[in-house]
Tab-separated table of C-alpha atoms in Angstrom:
chain	number	residue	atom	x	y	z
A	24	MET	CA	72.928	-68.130	-130.386
A	25	SER	CA	71.173	-70.681	-128.658
A	26	ASN	CA	72.462	-72.850	-126.099
A	27	ASN	CA	70.551	-75.703	-127.846
A	28	PRO	CA	72.945	-79.129	-128.515
A	29	THR	CA	74.465	-78.998	-132.228
A	30	ALA	CA	72.881	-81.462	-135.038
A	31	SER	CA	75.625	-84.090	-133.412
A	32	GLY	CA	73.709	-83.524	-130.272
A	33	GLU	CA	76.814	-82.313	-128.324
A	34	ASP	CA	76.884	-78.940	-126.351
A	35	PRO	CA	79.309	-77.140	-128.259
A	36	GLN	CA	80.163	-74.947	-124.363
A	37	GLN	CA	80.533	-78.027	-123.157
A	38	SER	CA	84.460	-78.990	-122.578
A	39	ASP	CA	86.193	-81.082	-124.832
A	40	PRO	CA	87.555	-84.114	-122.137
A	41	ASP	CA	90.961	-84.582	-125.350
A	42	LYS	CA	91.408	-80.680	-125.244
A	43	PRO	CA	94.018	-79.469	-123.079
A	44	GLU	CA	93.084	-77.526	-120.049
A	45	PRO	CA	93.699	-73.703	-120.231
A	46	GLU	CA	97.005	-72.493	-119.636
A	47	THR	CA	97.369	-70.354	-116.763
A	48	ASN	CA	99.637	-67.677	-116.418
A	49	VAL	CA	100.738	-65.101	-113.929
A	50	THR	CA	97.891	-63.143	-113.240
A	51	THR	CA	94.932	-65.870	-113.374
A	52	THR	CA	94.834	-69.313	-112.731
A	53	ARG	CA	92.096	-71.931	-113.660
A	54	ASP	CA	89.614	-71.043	-110.668
A	55	ASP	CA	89.494	-67.400	-111.608
A	56	GLN	CA	91.294	-66.577	-108.468
A	57	PRO	CA	94.511	-64.494	-108.936
A	58	PRO	CA	97.851	-66.824	-107.984
A	59	TYR	CA	99.080	-64.069	-106.166
A	60	ARG	CA	95.576	-64.952	-103.495
A	61	ASN	CA	97.510	-68.632	-103.098
A	62	PRO	CA	99.495	-68.078	-99.752
A	63	ASP	CA	101.823	-71.265	-100.793
A	64	ARG	CA	102.630	-69.894	-104.275
A	65	LEU	CA	102.700	-66.555	-102.505
A	66	ARG	CA	105.565	-67.353	-99.688
A	67	ALA	CA	107.333	-69.078	-102.517
A	68	VAL	CA	107.925	-66.545	-104.677
A	69	TYR	CA	108.438	-63.647	-101.782
A	70	GLU	CA	111.021	-66.555	-100.624
A	71	ARG	CA	112.413	-66.251	-104.080
A	72	GLU	CA	112.289	-62.820	-104.664
A	73	GLU	CA	113.321	-61.558	-101.125
A	74	THR	CA	111.310	-58.085	-101.218
A	75	ILE	CA	107.458	-56.487	-101.465
A	76	ALA	CA	108.669	-55.445	-104.684
A	77	GLY	CA	109.917	-58.017	-106.541
A	78	THR	CA	107.203	-60.132	-105.797
A	79	ALA	CA	104.698	-57.775	-106.868
A	80	THR	CA	106.852	-57.337	-110.407
A	81	HIS	CA	106.685	-61.047	-110.704
A	82	PHE	CA	102.854	-61.109	-110.001
A	83	ASP	CA	102.238	-58.218	-112.338
A	84	VAL	CA	100.646	-56.363	-109.349
A	85	SER	CA	100.962	-53.388	-107.683
A	86	TYR	CA	103.414	-52.870	-104.609
A	87	ARG	CA	100.215	-52.470	-102.134
A	88	THR	CA	98.593	-55.079	-103.794
A	89	ALA	CA	101.757	-57.533	-102.712
A	90	ARG	CA	102.019	-56.223	-99.488
A	91	THR	CA	98.398	-56.441	-98.577
A	92	TRP	CA	98.071	-60.338	-99.321
A	93	LEU	CA	101.505	-61.028	-97.999
A	94	ILE	CA	100.447	-58.970	-94.590
A	95	ARG	CA	96.799	-60.901	-94.864
A	96	HIS	CA	98.751	-64.892	-95.400
A	97	ASP	CA	100.903	-64.124	-92.354
A	98	ILE	CA	104.118	-64.086	-94.738
A	99	PHE	CA	105.386	-60.580	-93.749
A	100	ASP	CA	105.150	-59.258	-90.932
A	101	PRO	CA	105.108	-55.130	-91.257
A	102	ASP	CA	106.284	-54.472	-87.584
A	103	SER	CA	109.344	-56.869	-87.529
A	104	ASP	CA	110.260	-57.841	-91.732
A	105	GLY	CA	111.428	-54.850	-93.581
A	106	ILE	CA	113.164	-52.990	-91.067
A	107	PRO	CA	116.681	-52.021	-92.522
A	108	ALA	CA	119.542	-53.646	-90.884
A	109	PRO	CA	121.037	-50.543	-89.230
A	110	TYR	CA	118.177	-49.402	-87.096
A	111	ARG	CA	117.984	-53.361	-85.809
A	112	ARG	CA	121.328	-53.278	-84.958
A	113	LEU	CA	120.643	-49.763	-82.694
A	114	GLN	CA	118.042	-51.523	-81.458
A	115	ALA	CA	120.254	-54.761	-80.137
A	116	LEU	CA	122.875	-52.082	-78.827
A	117	GLU	CA	122.923	-51.212	-74.820
A	118	PRO	CA	124.156	-47.935	-73.705
A	119	ASP	CA	127.502	-49.175	-73.274
A	120	ASP	CA	128.333	-50.520	-76.247
A	121	VAL	CA	128.425	-46.498	-77.396
A	122	GLY	CA	129.848	-45.010	-74.034
A	123	LEU	CA	126.803	-44.170	-72.684
A	124	PRO	CA	126.473	-44.401	-68.955
A	125	PRO	CA	123.934	-47.741	-68.222
A	126	LEU	CA	119.828	-47.356	-68.351
A	127	GLY	CA	118.964	-45.564	-65.402
A	128	GLU	CA	122.484	-44.001	-64.435
A	129	ARG	CA	123.548	-40.484	-65.122
């Protein structure tokens, strides 16, 4: 088949202005850019899901892909986010909080 206009003079490959735009889904957009690469959409989903795994599931991508884009868009900081709560509490403790002498004393 050729790309020549039809007998009516219309190009069959041009979009019809009365035809609705194609629906987007979770994995593609009209721009053919995955929605998880959009920082605003990624942030909204991550804040709602509260986990990388939940975000990955929402976008139907791997955990690693979701984590990569969360880091790239400065939404997730692997140095401070995702650290378990007990670890954070232990970091904040002073030696005398647990019955030890202050640092530098024996």
